[in-house]
PDB file of C-alpha atoms in Angstrom:
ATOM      1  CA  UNK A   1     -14.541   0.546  -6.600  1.00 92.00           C
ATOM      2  CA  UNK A   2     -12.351   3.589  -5.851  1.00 93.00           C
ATOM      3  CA  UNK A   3     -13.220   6.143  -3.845  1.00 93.00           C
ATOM      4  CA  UNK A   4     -11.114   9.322  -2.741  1.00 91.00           C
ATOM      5  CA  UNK A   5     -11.083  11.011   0.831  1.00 91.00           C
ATOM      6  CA  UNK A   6      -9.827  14.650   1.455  1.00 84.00           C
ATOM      7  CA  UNK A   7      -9.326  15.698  -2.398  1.00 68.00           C
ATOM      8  CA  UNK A   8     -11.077  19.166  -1.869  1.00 53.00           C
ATOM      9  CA  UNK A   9      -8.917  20.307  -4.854  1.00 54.00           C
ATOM     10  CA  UNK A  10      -9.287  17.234  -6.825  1.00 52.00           C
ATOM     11  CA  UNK A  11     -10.073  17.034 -10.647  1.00 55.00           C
ATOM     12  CA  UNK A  12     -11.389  13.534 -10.967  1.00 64.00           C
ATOM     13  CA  UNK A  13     -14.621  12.281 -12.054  1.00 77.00           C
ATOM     14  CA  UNK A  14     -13.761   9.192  -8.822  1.00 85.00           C
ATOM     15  CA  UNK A  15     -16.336   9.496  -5.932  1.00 86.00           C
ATOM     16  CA  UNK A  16     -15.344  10.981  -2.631  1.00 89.00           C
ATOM     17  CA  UNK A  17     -16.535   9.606   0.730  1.00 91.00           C
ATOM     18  CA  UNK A  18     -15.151  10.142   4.392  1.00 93.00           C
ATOM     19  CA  UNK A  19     -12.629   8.977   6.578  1.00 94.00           C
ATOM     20  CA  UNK A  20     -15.288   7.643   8.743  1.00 96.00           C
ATOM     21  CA  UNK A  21     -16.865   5.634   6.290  1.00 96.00           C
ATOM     22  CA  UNK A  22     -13.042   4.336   5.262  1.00 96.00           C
ATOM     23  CA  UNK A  23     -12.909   3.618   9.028  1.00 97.00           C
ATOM     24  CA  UNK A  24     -16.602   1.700   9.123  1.00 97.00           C
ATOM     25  CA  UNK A  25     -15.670  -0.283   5.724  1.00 97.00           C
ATOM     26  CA  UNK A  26     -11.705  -1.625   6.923  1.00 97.00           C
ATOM     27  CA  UNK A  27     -13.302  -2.149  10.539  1.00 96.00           C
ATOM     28  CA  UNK A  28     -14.714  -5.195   8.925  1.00 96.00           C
ATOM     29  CA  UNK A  29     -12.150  -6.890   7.054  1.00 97.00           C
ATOM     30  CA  UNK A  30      -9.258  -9.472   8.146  1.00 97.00           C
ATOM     31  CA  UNK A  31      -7.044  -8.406   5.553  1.00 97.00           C
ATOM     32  CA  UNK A  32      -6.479  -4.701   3.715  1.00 98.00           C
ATOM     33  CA  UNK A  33      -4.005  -3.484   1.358  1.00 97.00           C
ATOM     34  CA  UNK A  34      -1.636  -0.569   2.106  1.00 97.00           C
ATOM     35  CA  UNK A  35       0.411   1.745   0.809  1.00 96.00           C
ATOM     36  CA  UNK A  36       1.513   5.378   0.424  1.00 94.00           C
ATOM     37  CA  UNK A  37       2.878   8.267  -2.224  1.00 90.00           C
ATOM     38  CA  UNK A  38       5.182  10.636  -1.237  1.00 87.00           C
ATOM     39  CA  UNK A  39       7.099  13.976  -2.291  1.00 81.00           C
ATOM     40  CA  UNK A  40      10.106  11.925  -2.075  1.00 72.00           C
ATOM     41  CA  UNK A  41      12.211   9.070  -0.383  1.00 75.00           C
ATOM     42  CA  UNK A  42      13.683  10.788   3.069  1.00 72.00           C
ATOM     43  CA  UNK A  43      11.083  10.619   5.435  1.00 80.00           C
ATOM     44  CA  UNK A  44      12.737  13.199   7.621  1.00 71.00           C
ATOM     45  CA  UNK A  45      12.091  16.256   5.279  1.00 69.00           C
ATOM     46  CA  UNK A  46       9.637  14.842   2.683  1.00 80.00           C
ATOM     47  CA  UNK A  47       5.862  14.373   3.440  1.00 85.00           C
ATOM     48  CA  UNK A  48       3.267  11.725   2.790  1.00 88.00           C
ATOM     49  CA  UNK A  49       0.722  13.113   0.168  1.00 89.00           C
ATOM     50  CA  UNK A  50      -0.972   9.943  -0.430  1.00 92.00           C
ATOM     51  CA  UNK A  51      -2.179   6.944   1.913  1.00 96.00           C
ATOM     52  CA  UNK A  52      -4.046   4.281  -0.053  1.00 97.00           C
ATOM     53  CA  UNK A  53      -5.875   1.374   1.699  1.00 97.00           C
ATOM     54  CA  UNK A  54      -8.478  -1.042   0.865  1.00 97.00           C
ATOM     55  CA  UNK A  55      -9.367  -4.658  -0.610  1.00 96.00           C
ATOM     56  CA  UNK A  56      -9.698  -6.118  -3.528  1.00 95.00           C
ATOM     57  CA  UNK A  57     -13.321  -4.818  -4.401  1.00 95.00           C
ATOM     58  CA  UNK A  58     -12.537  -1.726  -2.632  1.00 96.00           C
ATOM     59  CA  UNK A  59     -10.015   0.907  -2.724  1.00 97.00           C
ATOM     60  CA  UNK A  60      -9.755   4.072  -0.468  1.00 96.00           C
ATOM     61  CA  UNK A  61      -7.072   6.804  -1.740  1.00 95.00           C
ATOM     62  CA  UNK A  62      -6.903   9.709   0.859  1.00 95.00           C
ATOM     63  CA  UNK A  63      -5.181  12.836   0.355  1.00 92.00           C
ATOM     64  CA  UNK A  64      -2.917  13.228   3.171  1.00 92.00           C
ATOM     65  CA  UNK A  65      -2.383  16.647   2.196  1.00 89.00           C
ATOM     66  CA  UNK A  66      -5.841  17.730   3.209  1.00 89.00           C
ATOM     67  CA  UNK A  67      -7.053  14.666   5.549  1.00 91.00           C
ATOM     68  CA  UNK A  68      -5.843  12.910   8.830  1.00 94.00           C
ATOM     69  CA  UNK A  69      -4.922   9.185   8.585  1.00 95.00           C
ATOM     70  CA  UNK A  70      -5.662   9.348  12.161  1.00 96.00           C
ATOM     71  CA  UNK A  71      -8.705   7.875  12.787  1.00 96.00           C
ATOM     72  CA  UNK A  72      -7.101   4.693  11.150  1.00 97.00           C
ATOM     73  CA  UNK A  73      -5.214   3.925  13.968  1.00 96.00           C
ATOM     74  CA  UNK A  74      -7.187   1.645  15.471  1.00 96.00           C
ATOM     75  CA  UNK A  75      -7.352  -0.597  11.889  1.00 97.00           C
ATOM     76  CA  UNK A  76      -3.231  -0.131  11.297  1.00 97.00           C
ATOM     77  CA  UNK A  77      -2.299  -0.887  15.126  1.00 97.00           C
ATOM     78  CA  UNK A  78      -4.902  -3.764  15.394  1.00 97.00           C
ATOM     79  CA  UNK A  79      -3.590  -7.236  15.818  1.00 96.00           C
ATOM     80  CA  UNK A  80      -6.278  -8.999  14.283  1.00 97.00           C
ATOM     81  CA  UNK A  81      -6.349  -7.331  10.978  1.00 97.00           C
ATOM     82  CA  UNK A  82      -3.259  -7.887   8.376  1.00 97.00           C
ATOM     83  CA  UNK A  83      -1.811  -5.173   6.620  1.00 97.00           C
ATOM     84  CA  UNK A  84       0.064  -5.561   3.737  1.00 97.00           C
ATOM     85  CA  UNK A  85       2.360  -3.743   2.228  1.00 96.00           C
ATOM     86  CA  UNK A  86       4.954  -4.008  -0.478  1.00 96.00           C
ATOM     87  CA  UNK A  87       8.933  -2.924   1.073  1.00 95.00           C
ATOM     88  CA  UNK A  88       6.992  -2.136   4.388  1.00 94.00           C
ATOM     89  CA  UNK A  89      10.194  -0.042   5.935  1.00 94.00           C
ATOM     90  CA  UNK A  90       9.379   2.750   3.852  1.00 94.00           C
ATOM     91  CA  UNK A  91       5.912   3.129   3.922  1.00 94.00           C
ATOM     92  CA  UNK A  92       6.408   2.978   7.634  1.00 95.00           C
ATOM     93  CA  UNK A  93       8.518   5.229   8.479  1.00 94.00           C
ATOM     94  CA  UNK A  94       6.511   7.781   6.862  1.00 94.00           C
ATOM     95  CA  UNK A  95       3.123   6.702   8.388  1.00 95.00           C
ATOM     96  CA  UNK A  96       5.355   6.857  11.559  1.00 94.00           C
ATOM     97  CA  UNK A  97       6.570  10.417  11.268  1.00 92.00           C
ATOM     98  CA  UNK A  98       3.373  11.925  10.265  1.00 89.00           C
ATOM     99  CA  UNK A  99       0.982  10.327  12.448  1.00 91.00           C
ATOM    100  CA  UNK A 100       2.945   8.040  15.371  1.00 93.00           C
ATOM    101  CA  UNK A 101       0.895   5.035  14.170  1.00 94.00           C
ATOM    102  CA  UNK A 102       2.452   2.022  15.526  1.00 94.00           C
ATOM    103  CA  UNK A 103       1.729  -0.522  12.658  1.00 95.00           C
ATOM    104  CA  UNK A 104       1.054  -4.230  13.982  1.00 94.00           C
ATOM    105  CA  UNK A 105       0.452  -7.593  12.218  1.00 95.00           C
ATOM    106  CA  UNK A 106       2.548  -6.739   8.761  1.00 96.00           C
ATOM    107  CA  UNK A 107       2.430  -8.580   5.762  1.00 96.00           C
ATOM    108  CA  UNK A 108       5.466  -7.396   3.247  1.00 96.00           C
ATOM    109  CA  UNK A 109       5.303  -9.009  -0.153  1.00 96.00           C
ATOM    110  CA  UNK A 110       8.221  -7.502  -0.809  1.00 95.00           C
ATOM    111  CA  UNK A 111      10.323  -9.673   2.415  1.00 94.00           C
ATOM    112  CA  UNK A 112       7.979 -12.427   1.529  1.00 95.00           C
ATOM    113  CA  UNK A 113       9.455 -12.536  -1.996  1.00 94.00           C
ATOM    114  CA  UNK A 114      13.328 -12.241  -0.990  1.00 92.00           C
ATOM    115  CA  UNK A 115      12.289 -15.174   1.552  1.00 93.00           C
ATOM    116  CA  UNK A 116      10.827 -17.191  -1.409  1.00 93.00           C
ATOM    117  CA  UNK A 117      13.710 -17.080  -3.574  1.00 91.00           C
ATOM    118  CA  UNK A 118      16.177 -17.200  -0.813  1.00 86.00           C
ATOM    119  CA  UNK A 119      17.725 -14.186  -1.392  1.00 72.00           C
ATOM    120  CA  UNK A 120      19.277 -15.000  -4.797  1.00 78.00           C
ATOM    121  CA  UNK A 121      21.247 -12.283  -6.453  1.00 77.00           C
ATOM    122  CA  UNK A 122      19.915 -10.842  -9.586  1.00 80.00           C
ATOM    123  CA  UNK A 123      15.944 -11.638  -8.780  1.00 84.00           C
ATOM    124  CA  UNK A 124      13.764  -8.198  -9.227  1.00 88.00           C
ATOM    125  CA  UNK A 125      12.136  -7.936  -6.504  1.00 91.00           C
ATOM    126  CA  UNK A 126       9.989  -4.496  -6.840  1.00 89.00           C
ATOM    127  CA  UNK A 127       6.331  -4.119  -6.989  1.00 91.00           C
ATOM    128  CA  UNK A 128       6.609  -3.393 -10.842  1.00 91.00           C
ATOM    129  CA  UNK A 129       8.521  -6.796 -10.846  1.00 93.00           C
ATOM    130  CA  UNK A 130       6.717  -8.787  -8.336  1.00 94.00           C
ATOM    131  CA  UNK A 131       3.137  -8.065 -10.356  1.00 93.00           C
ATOM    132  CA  UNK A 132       4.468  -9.199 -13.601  1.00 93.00           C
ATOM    133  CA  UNK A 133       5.913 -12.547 -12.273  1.00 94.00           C
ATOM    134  CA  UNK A 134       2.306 -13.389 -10.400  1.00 95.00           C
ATOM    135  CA  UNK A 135      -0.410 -11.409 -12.227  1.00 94.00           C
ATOM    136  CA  UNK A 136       0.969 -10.121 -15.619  1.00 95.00           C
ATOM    137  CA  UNK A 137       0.401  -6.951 -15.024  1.00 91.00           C
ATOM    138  CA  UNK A 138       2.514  -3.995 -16.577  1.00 88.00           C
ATOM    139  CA  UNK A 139       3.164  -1.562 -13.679  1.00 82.00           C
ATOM    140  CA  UNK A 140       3.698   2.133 -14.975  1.00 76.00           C
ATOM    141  CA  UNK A 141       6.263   3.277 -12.612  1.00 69.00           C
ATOM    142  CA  UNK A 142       5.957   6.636 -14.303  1.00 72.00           C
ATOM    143  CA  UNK A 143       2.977   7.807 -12.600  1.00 68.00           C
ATOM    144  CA  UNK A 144       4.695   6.826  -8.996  1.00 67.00           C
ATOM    145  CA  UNK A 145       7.702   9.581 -10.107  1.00 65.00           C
ATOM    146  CA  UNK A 146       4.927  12.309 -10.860  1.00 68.00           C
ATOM    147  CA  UNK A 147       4.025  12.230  -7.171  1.00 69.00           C
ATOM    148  CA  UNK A 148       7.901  13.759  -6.287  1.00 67.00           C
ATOM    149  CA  UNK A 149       7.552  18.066  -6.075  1.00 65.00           C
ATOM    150  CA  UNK A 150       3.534  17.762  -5.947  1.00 66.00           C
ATOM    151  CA  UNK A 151       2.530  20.490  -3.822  1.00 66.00           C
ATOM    152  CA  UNK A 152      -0.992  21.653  -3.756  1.00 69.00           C
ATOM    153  CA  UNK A 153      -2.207  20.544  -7.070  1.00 74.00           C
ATOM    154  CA  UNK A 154      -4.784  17.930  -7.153  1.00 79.00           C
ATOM    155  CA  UNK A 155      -4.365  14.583  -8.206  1.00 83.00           C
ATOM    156  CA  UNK A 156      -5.204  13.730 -11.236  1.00 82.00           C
ATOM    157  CA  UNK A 157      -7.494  10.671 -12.260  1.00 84.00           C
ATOM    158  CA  UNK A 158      -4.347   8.132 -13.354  1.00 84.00           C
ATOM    159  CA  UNK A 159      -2.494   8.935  -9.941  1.00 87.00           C
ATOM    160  CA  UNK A 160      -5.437   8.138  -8.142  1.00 90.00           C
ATOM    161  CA  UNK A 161      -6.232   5.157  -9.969  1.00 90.00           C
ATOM    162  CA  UNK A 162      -2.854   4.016  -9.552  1.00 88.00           C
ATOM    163  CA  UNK A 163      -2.512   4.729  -6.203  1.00 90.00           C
ATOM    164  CA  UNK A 164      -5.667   2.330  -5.647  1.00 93.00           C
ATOM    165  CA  UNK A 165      -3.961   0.021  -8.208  1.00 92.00           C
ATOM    166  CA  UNK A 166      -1.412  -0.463  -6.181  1.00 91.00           C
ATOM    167  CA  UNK A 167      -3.490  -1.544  -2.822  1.00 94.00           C
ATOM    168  CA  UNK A 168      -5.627  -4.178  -5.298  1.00 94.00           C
ATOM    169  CA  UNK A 169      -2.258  -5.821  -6.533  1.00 96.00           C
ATOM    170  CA  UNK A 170      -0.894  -6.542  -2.970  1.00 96.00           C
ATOM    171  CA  UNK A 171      -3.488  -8.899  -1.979  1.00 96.00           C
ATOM    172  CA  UNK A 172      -3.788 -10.282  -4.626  1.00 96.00           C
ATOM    173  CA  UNK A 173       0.188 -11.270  -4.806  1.00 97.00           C
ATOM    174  CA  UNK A 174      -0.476 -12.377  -1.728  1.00 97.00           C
ATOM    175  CA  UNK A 175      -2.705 -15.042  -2.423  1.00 97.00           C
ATOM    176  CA  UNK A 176       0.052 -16.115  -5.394  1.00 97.00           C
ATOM    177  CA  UNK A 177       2.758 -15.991  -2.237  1.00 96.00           C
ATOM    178  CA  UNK A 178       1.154 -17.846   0.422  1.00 96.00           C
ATOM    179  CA  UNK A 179       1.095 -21.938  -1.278  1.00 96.00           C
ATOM    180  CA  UNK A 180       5.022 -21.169  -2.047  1.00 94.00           C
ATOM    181  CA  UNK A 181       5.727 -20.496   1.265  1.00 95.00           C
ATOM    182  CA  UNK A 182       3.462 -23.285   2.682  1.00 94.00           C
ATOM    183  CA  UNK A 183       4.978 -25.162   0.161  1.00 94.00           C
ATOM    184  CA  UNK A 184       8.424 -24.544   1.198  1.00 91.00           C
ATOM    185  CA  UNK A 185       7.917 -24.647   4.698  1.00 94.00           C
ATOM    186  CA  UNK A 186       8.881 -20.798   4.858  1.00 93.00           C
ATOM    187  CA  UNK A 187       6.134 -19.864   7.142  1.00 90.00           C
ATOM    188  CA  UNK A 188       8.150 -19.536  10.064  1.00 91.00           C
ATOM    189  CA  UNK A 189      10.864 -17.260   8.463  1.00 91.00           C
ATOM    190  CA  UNK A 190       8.051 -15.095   6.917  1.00 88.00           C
ATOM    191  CA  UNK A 191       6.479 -14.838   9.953  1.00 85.00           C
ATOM    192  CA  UNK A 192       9.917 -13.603  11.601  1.00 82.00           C
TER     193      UNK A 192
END
């Protein structure tokens, strides 16, 4: 289920709740998916507009625009919960600059991937790429661009639904991840 927080201009037919009850929901779980949209790819003069964050039966898609990721601090900086995140660096540094969140106990898919194949020239190793090797699924990349020069308008339903998309996909590559690198003895090196 997909809900949206902080989308007072939003044209979607998707449920809204508040960052409290996104709070109360993650508080609970071990593991969440993470991940953000943004007007562009410099942090240091483009903004976050979207923070997405949730499970696999539940997605949370908050409009950073109108909403503080703030009272997630205490789920993102907690050791005991595992975030993941596809290419972590990025989303980082932009959850860094807009809200000094120190993120703790990181999962990347995307490192964990590069460890799994050693490195090897010529894999893909991008979300879009990463979720057709494990789950089959057809990533449309287009949406992502549409976020870049969004001001003010609202988000429309497929952005949203994408954005939660994106969250659902991450655990779930996880799970595909983890016997390969117990198989390969590569826990120690994704752990790093």
């Amino acid at each position: 289920m997909i809900y949206t927080v902080g989308t007072t201009k939003l044209v979607s037919n998707i449920p809204e709740c508040t960052i409290e009850d996104v709070v109360k929901y993650c508080a609970t779980k071990k593991v969440l998916g993470v991940d953000t949209e943004t007007e562009g790819f410099d942090f240091t003069c483009k903004k976050m507009i979207m923070f997405q964050i949730g499970d696999e039966d539940t997605q949370f898609v908050i409009d950073t625009r109108f909403a503080s990721i703030e009272p997630l601090r205490y789920i993102l900086e907690s050791k005991d919960i595992i975030k993941i995140f596809h290419n972590a660096k990025f989303d980082y540094k932009f959850i860094k600059a807009t809200s000094d969140i120190e993120l703790e106990c990181v999962y990347d898919t995307f490192l964990a991937e590069r460890v799994i194949n050693c490195g090897k020239d010529g894999m893909k190793y991008g979300l879009k790429d990463v979720c057709q090797k494990y789950l089959k699924v057809d990533l449309n990349k287009e949406v992502r661009n549409q976020f870049i020069g969004l001001t003010g308008q609202p988000f429309r339903n497929d952005q949203i639904v994408y954005g939660a998309k994106d969250v659902e996909y991450l655990l779930q590559i996880r799970k595909h991840q983890l016997p390969l690198i117990n198989k390969h003895r590569l826990n120690n090196v994704v752990n790093l």
